[in-house]
């Protein structure tokens, strides 16, 4: 596993498990399987309604808590300072932990700055090791950065070969904000696994298309959290850190970029 050092010195794994639609016993077992094969970053959110199974899976895995990096996100149920404070305490309880490694605001809200005030307090109280944002674009990102009082450690946004957002990443780098990708495989919006160019490059490196898609993001310095319930896919997704794509192949993959969201999240 490779790690990236955030702007406050905290180390974050560059690859983790996304859990957005994991539910119930099957979902819990998928998280346990991921931890068993070596995942150490688990990404959840209040919006997903599964913080409880994430907490249960981590406890049942038997892995020391300090070895696992937990990310969760506050949503519209936490609008405002006091609501965010309550939301943080609820997340700690659901996750069965004394601290959250990374806490994000799930999307731009009218009261994002009030929510962030509660997050900064939780950070100072060591209930949270790092704080950040998700899905802030354009003027929302600019306004937040200018007024937040503490630069986010991480910004999680849609990023994949068809919409890598590398130009936006350059802006984040100037702000010392680490970029993290959601939808690394497009969540079915594009048939990425049969993309001819990626198939050609995968054959060249004796890897799968999924591995090449992840390696492209990681080589660009982007943290990835692909979601899967299949243990063999988890193992495959983990086996990407020996891939070094040539500059020519990186450029060729970049030609797939459509320059627009596949999800209309930001409309």
Short mmCIF file of C-alpha atoms in Angstrom, two decimals, residues 16 57 80 85 94 125 135 137 140 148 159 180-181 197 199 202 216 226 231 244 251 253 264:
data_model
loop_
_atom_site.label_atom_id
_atom_site.label_comp_id
_atom_site.label_asym_id
_atom_site.label_seq_id
_atom_site.Cartn_x
_atom_site.Cartn_y
_atom_site.Cartn_z
CA UNK A 16 -9.51 2.16 -0.17
CA UNK A 57 -16.96 -4.94 10.40
CA UNK A 80 -25.67 24.07 10.99
CA UNK A 85 -21.81 18.53 16.41
CA UNK A 94 -22.26 4.18 14.90
CA UNK A 125 -10.56 17.85 20.37
CA UNK A 135 -18.24 17.77 -4.44
CA UNK A 137 -16.92 22.93 -7.60
CA UNK A 140 -18.56 26.88 -4.19
CA UNK A 148 -13.24 28.34 5.93
CA UNK A 159 -12.81 11.46 -11.11
CA UNK A 180 -9.67 11.92 -3.87
CA UNK A 181 -11.73 10.17 -6.54
CA UNK A 197 -7.72 1.89 -25.55
CA UNK A 199 -7.94 -2.92 -23.13
CA UNK A 202 -3.96 -3.44 -20.07
CA UNK A 216 -3.86 6.15 -14.08
CA UNK A 226 -13.38 1.67 -5.84
CA UNK A 231 -13.13 -10.56 -2.83
CA UNK A 244 4.23 2.40 -13.88
CA UNK A 251 -1.19 10.91 -22.44
CA UNK A 253 -5.50 7.69 -21.55
CA UNK A 264 -24.70 15.77 -13.39
#
